[in-house]
Coordinates of C-alpha atoms in Angstrom, one line a residue:
X1166 CA 88.8 63.8 115.5
X1167 CA 88.2 67.2 117.1
X1168 CA 84.4 66.6 117.2
X1169 CA 85.0 63.3 119.1
X1170 CA 87.3 65.1 121.6
X1171 CA 84.8 68.0 122.1
X1172 CA 82.0 65.5 122.7
X1173 CA 84.1 63.7 125.4
X1174 CA 84.9 67.1 127.1
X1175 CA 81.3 68.3 126.9
X1176 CA 79.4 68.7 130.2
X1177 CA 76.5 66.2 130.4
X1178 CA 73.1 67.9 129.8
X1179 CA 70.2 66.9 132.1
X1180 CA 66.7 67.7 130.9
X1181 CA 63.9 67.7 133.4
X1182 CA 60.4 67.5 131.9
X1183 CA 57.9 69.2 134.3
X1184 CA 58.3 71.4 137.3
X1185 CA 55.8 69.8 139.7
X1186 CA 56.8 68.0 142.9
X1187 CA 59.1 65.5 141.4
X1188 CA 60.6 67.8 138.8
X1189 CA 61.2 70.6 141.3
X1190 CA 62.7 68.4 144.0
X1191 CA 64.9 66.6 141.5
X1192 CA 66.4 69.9 140.3
X1193 CA 66.6 71.3 143.8
X1194 CA 68.6 68.2 145.0
X1195 CA 70.8 68.1 141.9
X1196 CA 71.9 71.7 142.6
X1197 CA 73.1 70.6 146.0
X1198 CA 74.7 67.3 144.9
X1199 CA 76.4 68.1 141.6
X1200 CA 79.9 69.4 141.7
X1201 CA 80.6 72.7 139.9
X1202 CA 80.7 72.0 136.1
X1203 CA 79.7 68.3 136.5
X1204 CA 76.4 68.7 134.6
X1205 CA 74.0 71.3 133.1
X1206 CA 70.4 71.1 134.3
X1207 CA 67.4 72.4 132.4
X1208 CA 63.9 72.2 133.6
X1209 CA 61.0 72.8 131.1
X1210 CA 57.5 73.7 132.3
X1211 CA 55.0 76.3 131.0
X1212 CA 54.3 77.4 134.6
X1213 CA 56.9 79.4 136.6
X1214 CA 56.0 77.7 139.8
X1215 CA 55.5 74.3 141.6
X1216 CA 52.1 73.9 143.2
X1217 CA 51.8 72.2 146.6
X1218 CA 48.6 70.3 145.7
X1219 CA 47.7 69.1 149.3
X1220 CA 47.0 72.8 150.0
X1221 CA 44.5 73.3 147.2
X1222 CA 41.4 72.4 149.3
X1223 CA 42.4 75.0 151.9
X1224 CA 43.0 77.5 149.1
X1225 CA 39.5 76.9 147.8
X1226 CA 38.1 77.4 151.3
X1227 CA 40.0 80.6 151.9
X1228 CA 42.3 79.2 154.6
X1229 CA 45.5 79.6 152.7
X1230 CA 46.6 82.5 150.4
X1231 CA 46.9 81.1 146.9
X1232 CA 50.4 82.5 146.3
X1233 CA 51.7 80.9 149.5
X1234 CA 50.9 77.4 148.2
X1235 CA 53.2 77.6 145.2
X1236 CA 57.0 77.7 145.0
X1237 CA 58.6 80.0 142.4
X1238 CA 61.0 78.0 140.3
X1239 CA 63.3 80.9 139.5
X1240 CA 63.7 82.0 143.1
X1241 CA 64.7 78.6 144.5
X1242 CA 66.4 77.0 141.5
X1243 CA 69.4 79.3 141.1
X1244 CA 71.7 77.0 139.2
X1245 CA 69.1 75.5 136.9
X1246 CA 68.1 76.8 133.5
X1247 CA 64.3 77.3 133.4
X1248 CA 62.5 77.2 130.1
X1249 CA 58.8 78.4 130.0
X1250 CA 57.6 75.8 127.5
X1251 CA 56.0 72.4 127.0
X1252 CA 57.8 69.3 126.0
X1253 CA 55.6 68.0 123.1
X1254 CA 57.9 65.2 121.8
X1255 CA 60.7 63.0 123.1
X1256 CA 62.9 61.0 120.7
X1257 CA 65.1 59.2 123.1
X1258 CA 66.6 57.1 120.4
X1259 CA 68.3 60.3 119.2
X1260 CA 68.2 62.0 122.7
X1261 CA 66.3 65.0 121.4
X1262 CA 63.2 66.6 122.8
X1263 CA 60.7 68.9 121.0
X1264 CA 60.2 72.1 123.0
X1265 CA 57.1 74.2 122.4
X1266 CA 57.6 77.6 124.1
X1267 CA 54.7 79.7 125.4
X1268 CA 55.8 82.2 122.7
X1269 CA 57.5 81.4 119.5
X1270 CA 58.1 78.4 117.3
X1271 CA 58.9 74.8 118.5
X1272 CA 62.5 73.7 118.4
X1273 CA 64.6 70.7 119.3
X1274 CA 66.8 70.4 122.3
X1275 CA 69.5 67.7 122.7
X1276 CA 70.2 66.1 126.0
X1277 CA 72.3 63.3 127.6
X1278 CA 70.0 62.4 130.5
X1279 CA 66.2 63.0 130.6
X1280 CA 64.1 63.0 133.7
X1281 CA 60.4 62.8 133.0
X1282 CA 58.3 64.2 135.8
X1283 CA 55.4 65.7 133.9
X1284 CA 52.8 64.8 136.6
X1285 CA 49.2 64.0 136.0
X1286 CA 46.0 65.7 134.9
X1287 CA 42.3 65.2 135.8
X1288 CA 40.9 62.0 134.3
X1289 CA 37.4 62.4 133.1
X1290 CA 34.9 60.2 131.3
X1291 CA 32.7 61.2 128.2
X1292 CA 29.7 62.1 130.4
X1293 CA 27.5 64.7 128.7
X1294 CA 28.1 68.2 130.2
X1295 CA 31.1 67.4 132.4
X1296 CA 33.7 68.9 130.0
X1297 CA 31.5 72.1 129.7
X1298 CA 30.3 72.6 133.3
X1299 CA 32.7 71.0 135.8
X1300 CA 36.1 72.1 137.1
X1301 CA 39.0 70.1 138.4
X1302 CA 41.2 70.5 141.4
X1303 CA 44.8 70.0 140.1
X1304 CA 46.0 73.6 139.7
X1305 CA 46.1 76.7 141.9
X1306 CA 44.0 78.5 139.3
X1307 CA 41.2 75.9 139.7
X1308 CA 41.3 76.3 143.5
X1309 CA 41.0 80.1 143.3
X1310 CA 38.2 79.9 140.7
X1311 CA 36.2 77.5 143.0
X1312 CA 36.6 79.9 146.0
X1313 CA 35.5 82.9 144.0
X1314 CA 32.6 81.1 142.3
X1315 CA 31.2 80.0 145.7
X1316 CA 31.5 83.6 147.1
X1317 CA 30.0 85.1 143.9
X1318 CA 27.1 82.7 144.1
X1319 CA 26.4 83.8 147.7
X1320 CA 26.3 87.4 146.5
X1321 CA 23.8 86.5 143.7
X1322 CA 21.7 84.3 145.9
X1323 CA 21.4 87.0 148.6
X1324 CA 19.4 89.3 146.2
X1325 CA 17.2 86.6 144.8
X1326 CA 13.8 85.4 146.2
X1327 CA 13.5 81.7 147.2
X1328 CA 13.2 79.5 144.2
X1329 CA 15.0 77.1 141.8
X1330 CA 17.7 79.6 140.7
X1331 CA 18.6 80.5 144.2
X1332 CA 18.8 76.8 145.2
X1333 CA 21.0 76.1 142.2
X1334 CA 23.5 78.9 143.2
X1335 CA 23.7 77.6 146.7
X1336 CA 24.3 73.9 145.7
X1337 CA 27.8 72.4 145.5
X1338 CA 28.4 69.0 143.9
X1339 CA 31.8 67.2 144.3
X1340 CA 32.3 64.1 142.1
X1341 CA 34.8 61.6 143.6
X1342 CA 35.2 60.4 147.2
X1343 CA 39.0 60.0 147.4
X1344 CA 41.2 62.1 149.6
X1345 CA 41.1 65.2 147.3
X1346 CA 37.3 65.0 146.9
X1347 CA 36.6 64.6 150.6
X1348 CA 39.0 67.3 151.6
X1349 CA 37.6 69.9 149.2
X1350 CA 34.0 68.8 150.0
X1351 CA 34.5 69.2 153.8
X1352 CA 36.5 72.4 153.5
X1353 CA 33.9 74.0 151.3
X1354 CA 31.1 72.9 153.6
X1355 CA 33.0 74.6 156.4
X1356 CA 33.6 77.7 154.3
X1357 CA 30.0 78.0 153.3
X1358 CA 29.0 77.7 157.0
X1359 CA 31.3 80.7 157.7
X1360 CA 29.8 82.7 154.8
X1361 CA 26.3 82.2 156.1
X1362 CA 27.1 84.3 159.1
X1363 CA 28.0 87.2 156.8
X1364 CA 24.8 87.0 154.7
X1365 CA 21.6 87.6 156.7
X1366 CA 19.5 86.7 153.7
X1367 CA 21.0 83.2 153.5
X1368 CA 20.5 80.5 156.2
X1369 CA 22.4 77.3 156.7
X1370 CA 19.5 75.2 155.5
X1371 CA 19.6 77.1 152.2
X1372 CA 23.0 75.6 151.3
X1373 CA 23.2 72.2 149.8
X1374 CA 26.3 70.0 149.5
X1375 CA 26.4 66.7 147.6
X1376 CA 29.3 64.3 147.1
X1377 CA 28.9 61.5 144.5
X1378 CA 31.0 58.4 144.8
X1379 CA 30.7 55.3 142.5
X1380 CA 32.2 52.9 145.1
X1381 CA 30.5 51.8 148.2
X1382 CA 32.8 53.7 150.5
X1383 CA 35.0 56.9 150.6
X1384 CA 38.7 57.4 151.2
X1385 CA 40.1 54.0 150.4
X1386 CA 43.4 55.2 151.9
X1387 CA 42.1 54.8 155.4
X1388 CA 40.3 52.0 157.3
X1389 CA 36.6 51.4 156.8
X1390 CA 35.9 52.4 160.4
X1391 CA 37.7 55.7 159.9
X1392 CA 35.9 56.4 156.6
X1393 CA 32.5 55.7 158.3
X1394 CA 33.4 58.3 161.0
X1395 CA 34.0 60.8 158.3
X1396 CA 30.6 60.1 156.7
X1397 CA 28.9 60.6 160.1
X1398 CA 30.9 63.8 160.6
X1399 CA 29.8 65.2 157.2
X1400 CA 26.2 64.2 157.9
X1401 CA 26.2 66.2 161.1
X1402 CA 27.3 69.3 159.1
X1403 CA 24.4 68.9 156.6
X1404 CA 26.3 67.4 153.8
X1405 CA 24.9 64.5 151.7
X1406 CA 27.2 61.7 150.4
X1407 CA 25.8 59.4 147.6
X1408 CA 27.6 56.1 147.6
X1409 CA 27.3 53.4 144.9
X1410 CA 26.1 56.3 142.6
X1411 CA 27.4 57.4 139.2
X1412 CA 27.0 60.6 137.3
X1413 CA 25.3 60.0 134.0
X1414 CA 25.0 63.6 132.8
X1415 CA 25.7 67.3 133.7
X1416 CA 24.1 69.2 130.9
X1417 CA 23.3 72.8 131.7
X1418 CA 24.5 72.2 135.3
X1419 CA 21.8 69.5 136.0
X1420 CA 23.6 66.6 137.6
X1421 CA 21.9 63.4 136.6
X1422 CA 22.6 60.4 138.8
X1423 CA 22.3 56.7 138.2
X1424 CA 19.6 56.6 140.9
X1425 CA 17.4 58.9 138.8
X1426 CA 17.9 61.9 141.0
X1427 CA 18.7 65.3 139.3
X1428 CA 20.7 67.9 141.3
X1429 CA 20.9 71.4 139.7
X1430 CA 24.2 73.1 140.6
X1431 CA 26.3 76.0 139.5
X1432 CA 29.5 74.6 141.1
X1433 CA 30.5 71.1 140.0
X1434 CA 34.0 69.9 141.1
X1435 CA 35.5 66.8 139.5
X1436 CA 38.0 64.8 141.6
X1437 CA 37.3 61.3 140.3
X1438 CA 40.8 60.2 139.3
X1439 CA 43.9 61.4 137.5
X1440 CA 46.0 60.1 134.6
X1441 CA 49.6 60.6 133.5
X1442 CA 50.2 63.7 131.4
X1443 CA 49.1 62.4 127.9
X1444 CA 51.0 65.1 126.0
X1445 CA 54.3 63.9 127.3
X1446 CA 53.6 60.2 127.4
X1447 CA 52.0 59.9 123.9
X1448 CA 54.5 62.3 122.4
X1449 CA 57.6 60.2 123.1
X1450 CA 59.2 56.8 122.4
X1451 CA 59.7 55.8 126.0
X1452 CA 58.0 52.5 127.1
X1453 CA 54.5 52.9 128.5
X1454 CA 52.5 50.4 130.6
X1455 CA 48.8 49.6 130.3
X1456 CA 47.6 52.5 132.5
X1457 CA 49.4 55.0 130.3
X1458 CA 52.3 55.7 132.7
X1459 CA 56.0 55.5 131.8
X1460 CA 57.4 52.1 132.7
X1461 CA 59.9 52.7 135.4
X1462 CA 62.3 50.4 137.4
X1463 CA 62.7 50.5 141.2
X1464 CA 65.9 52.5 140.8
X1465 CA 63.8 55.1 138.9
X1466 CA 65.5 54.4 135.5
X1467 CA 63.0 53.9 132.7
X1468 CA 62.7 50.3 131.7
X1469 CA 61.8 46.9 133.2
X1470 CA 63.5 44.7 135.7
X1471 CA 65.4 43.0 132.8
X1472 CA 66.0 46.0 130.5
X1473 CA 67.2 49.5 131.1
X1474 CA 66.6 52.5 128.9
X1475 CA 70.0 54.2 129.3
X1476 CA 69.8 57.9 130.0
X1477 CA 66.1 58.0 130.9
X1478 CA 64.5 58.5 134.3
X1479 CA 61.0 59.0 135.6
X1480 CA 59.3 59.8 138.9
X1481 CA 56.0 61.0 140.3
X1482 CA 52.5 60.6 138.9
X1483 CA 53.7 60.1 135.3
X1484 CA 55.7 57.0 136.2
X1485 CA 54.8 53.4 137.1
X1486 CA 57.3 52.7 139.9
X1487 CA 57.3 49.3 141.6
X1488 CA 56.3 49.6 145.3
X1489 CA 58.8 47.3 147.0
X1490 CA 57.1 47.8 150.4
X1491 CA 54.1 45.8 149.1
X1492 CA 51.6 48.5 149.9
X1493 CA 51.0 49.8 146.4
X1494 CA 47.9 49.3 144.2
X1495 CA 48.7 46.6 141.6
X1496 CA 52.3 46.5 142.8
X1497 CA 53.0 50.1 142.0
X1498 CA 53.4 53.3 144.0
X1499 CA 50.1 55.2 144.2
X1500 CA 50.2 58.7 142.7
X1501 CA 50.6 61.0 145.6
X1502 CA 52.9 63.8 146.9
X1503 CA 54.5 61.5 149.5
X1504 CA 55.9 59.2 146.9
X1505 CA 56.7 62.0 144.3
X1506 CA 58.9 63.9 146.8
X1507 CA 60.8 60.9 148.0
X1508 CA 61.2 59.5 144.6
X1509 CA 62.6 62.8 143.4
X1510 CA 65.2 63.0 146.2
X1511 CA 66.4 59.5 145.4
X1512 CA 66.4 60.1 141.7
X1513 CA 68.7 63.0 142.1
X1514 CA 71.1 60.8 144.1
X1515 CA 70.9 58.0 141.6
X1516 CA 71.5 60.2 138.6
X1517 CA 74.6 61.7 140.2
X1518 CA 75.8 58.2 141.1
X1519 CA 75.4 57.0 137.5
X1520 CA 77.3 60.1 136.2
X1521 CA 80.1 59.1 138.5
X1522 CA 80.1 55.5 137.5
X1523 CA 78.4 54.2 140.7
X1524 CA 75.4 52.0 141.1
X1525 CA 71.9 53.5 141.8
X1526 CA 69.7 52.4 144.7
X1527 CA 66.2 51.0 144.6
X1528 CA 63.3 53.2 145.8
X1529 CA 61.7 51.8 149.0
X1530 CA 59.2 53.7 151.1
X1531 CA 56.6 52.3 153.4
X1532 CA 53.6 54.6 153.5
X1533 CA 53.7 56.7 156.7
X1534 CA 49.9 57.0 156.7
X1535 CA 47.3 59.4 155.5
X1536 CA 46.1 62.7 156.9
X1537 CA 43.3 64.9 155.7
X1538 CA 41.8 68.3 156.8
X1539 CA 38.0 68.4 157.0
X1540 CA 37.6 72.1 157.7
X1541 CA 38.9 74.3 160.4
X1542 CA 39.9 72.4 163.6
X1543 CA 38.7 69.1 162.2
X1544 CA 40.6 66.3 160.5
X1545 CA 41.4 62.6 160.2
X1546 CA 44.7 60.7 160.5
X1547 CA 45.4 57.1 159.8
X1548 CA 48.7 55.2 160.2
X1549 CA 48.4 51.4 160.3
X1550 CA 45.8 50.6 163.0
X1551 CA 46.3 54.0 164.6
X1552 CA 43.5 56.5 163.8
X1553 CA 43.1 60.1 165.1
X1554 CA 40.0 62.2 164.5
X1555 CA 38.9 65.7 165.1
X1556 CA 41.1 68.5 166.4
X1557 CA 44.2 66.4 167.1
X1558 CA 44.2 65.0 163.6
X1559 CA 43.7 68.5 162.2
X1560 CA 46.9 69.6 164.1
X1561 CA 48.7 66.6 162.7
X1562 CA 47.5 67.5 159.2
X1563 CA 48.7 71.1 159.4
X1564 CA 52.0 70.0 161.1
X1565 CA 52.8 67.5 158.5
X1566 CA 52.1 69.6 155.4
X1567 CA 53.6 72.7 157.0
X1568 CA 56.9 70.8 157.4
X1569 CA 56.6 69.2 153.9
X1570 CA 56.2 72.5 152.1
X1571 CA 59.6 73.1 150.4
X1572 CA 61.9 75.9 151.5
X1573 CA 61.9 77.9 154.8
X1574 CA 60.7 80.9 152.9
X1575 CA 57.5 79.1 151.8
X1576 CA 57.0 77.4 155.2
X1577 CA 57.1 80.8 156.9
X1578 CA 54.6 82.3 154.6
X1579 CA 52.1 79.5 155.1
X1580 CA 52.5 79.3 158.9
X1581 CA 52.3 83.1 159.2
X1582 CA 49.1 83.0 157.2
X1583 CA 47.6 80.4 159.5
X1584 CA 48.6 82.5 162.5
X1585 CA 46.9 85.6 161.1
X1586 CA 43.8 83.6 160.3
X1587 CA 43.7 82.2 163.8
X1588 CA 43.3 85.7 165.2
X1589 CA 41.6 87.6 162.3
X1590 CA 39.5 84.8 160.7
X1591 CA 39.3 83.8 157.1
X1592 CA 39.9 86.4 154.4
X1593 CA 36.5 86.6 152.8
X1594 CA 37.4 88.9 149.8
X1595 CA 36.0 87.8 146.5
X1596 CA 38.3 88.5 143.6
X1597 CA 36.4 86.8 140.8
X1598 CA 36.6 90.0 138.7
X1599 CA 40.4 89.4 138.4
X1600 CA 39.5 86.8 135.7
X1601 CA 38.2 89.7 133.6
X1602 CA 40.3 92.6 135.0
X1603 CA 39.7 95.1 132.2
X1604 CA 35.9 95.2 132.5
X1605 CA 35.7 98.5 134.4
X1606 CA 38.3 100.1 132.2
X1607 CA 36.6 99.0 129.0
X1608 CA 33.2 100.2 130.3
X1609 CA 34.3 103.8 130.8
X1610 CA 37.2 104.2 128.4
X1611 CA 36.8 106.9 125.8
X1612 CA 36.9 105.7 122.3
X1613 CA 37.4 107.6 119.0
X1614 CA 34.1 108.6 117.4
X1615 CA 33.4 106.7 114.2
X1616 CA 34.0 108.8 111.1
X1617 CA 30.9 110.7 110.0
X1618 CA 29.7 110.4 106.5
X1619 CA 30.5 113.4 104.4
X1620 CA 27.5 115.8 103.9
X1621 CA 25.8 115.2 100.5
X1622 CA 25.8 118.2 98.1
X1623 CA 22.3 119.8 97.9
X1624 CA 20.4 118.4 95.0
X1625 CA 19.7 120.7 92.0
X1626 CA 16.1 121.8 91.6
X1627 CA 14.5 120.2 88.4
X1628 CA 14.1 122.6 85.5
X1629 CA 10.6 123.8 84.9
X1630 CA 8.9 122.3 81.9
X1631 CA 8.1 124.6 79.1
X1632 CA 4.6 126.1 79.4
X1633 CA 3.4 124.9 76.0
X1634 CA 4.4 121.2 76.9
X1635 CA 2.5 121.4 80.2
X1636 CA -0.5 122.7 78.3
X1637 CA -0.3 120.0 75.7
X1638 CA 0.0 117.3 78.4
X1639 CA -3.2 118.6 80.0

């Protein structure tokens, strides 16, 4: 009887899986909307920060400081328990999740409400060489690595004579012509043009940029006319876009195309699609639709229109949320930051409503448009039939994302960095050595001498043979 009473008096436990856009915003809004003692919120993510992914192309191009494009969970989630771990299993039938911490043994954590916001990872295909030679653009670490690799390649090329190896170092290949691919492609092209002025040994014509897209057009989020303008703009800047072309191999950095062309490159960036986080989706018993996302209702509860999985919620790239505005692909919301943030804000309200015995509301958001940066002072903006290009679109791009960055503290850091760069230019410091920070210390560190073998005792001289035996032998 006492166990039943304690269960009734226990504060509901809310478990949030993933600290990306949707996870961070859900926890952030829950902190503001929950009454004191109304629920306990725990967020589980192996990383201690949320990455604002629309800034990754500018981080790769040196226009934004890497740390300014991430939001520290522990600084901004002051009432939420933060666990540095992965959720490797969900048994919603028993309302238990398997937590695998970054250090230590896995354990089970009970919950009353679970919010799955584990995001997405790069989706690749079994093309020879891609897994070994390419790099994605989903994390801040990848953006920093791309930036440092390009700068290091300029350093190497500047001391090499003209030839195949020099050309390979100065060739960048981006695979995928969606928004992420076009933005990082254009930003890096602009970045390389800025680097050329600092390297007298390298000319603009020495650099080569190739974008590979399997479809017959780029940027399906904008009108065909706008995408064609982007193609012409890239062509003016010496960048090559290969449409209706597939990558068939990338062994040893040699990009083999379906056209028969081979492009040697030391920097291959893969942006050709994402998929829901498979560790979370496959490791649980929540319903999954055909594309590998958690089946989610319009009110952001897990389930279908006719069936509700009580106590389970989902949002962001890991979920298949119906797009009631009619603008989604296949009837579902497309995986982007615009939907993830808005879904998370409504999810927090709906979860609090359910805890208080109220009805949740359906998610409805008509896409406001698409905006992309194409390098410094250049961009493109599309909203319905309205299209802006060039400097005005670039201002709209920075304005929108500057406002969308969560917290005034982070907004200030980003805008202050832009202001400094306006007057001082890009920060062109290459920190690739940070990926192996001990190399100088190890090179010069004194080490104990290996133990010397003990000196062998001097061998005894052989006894002289008796004179008569020697004479007999002779």
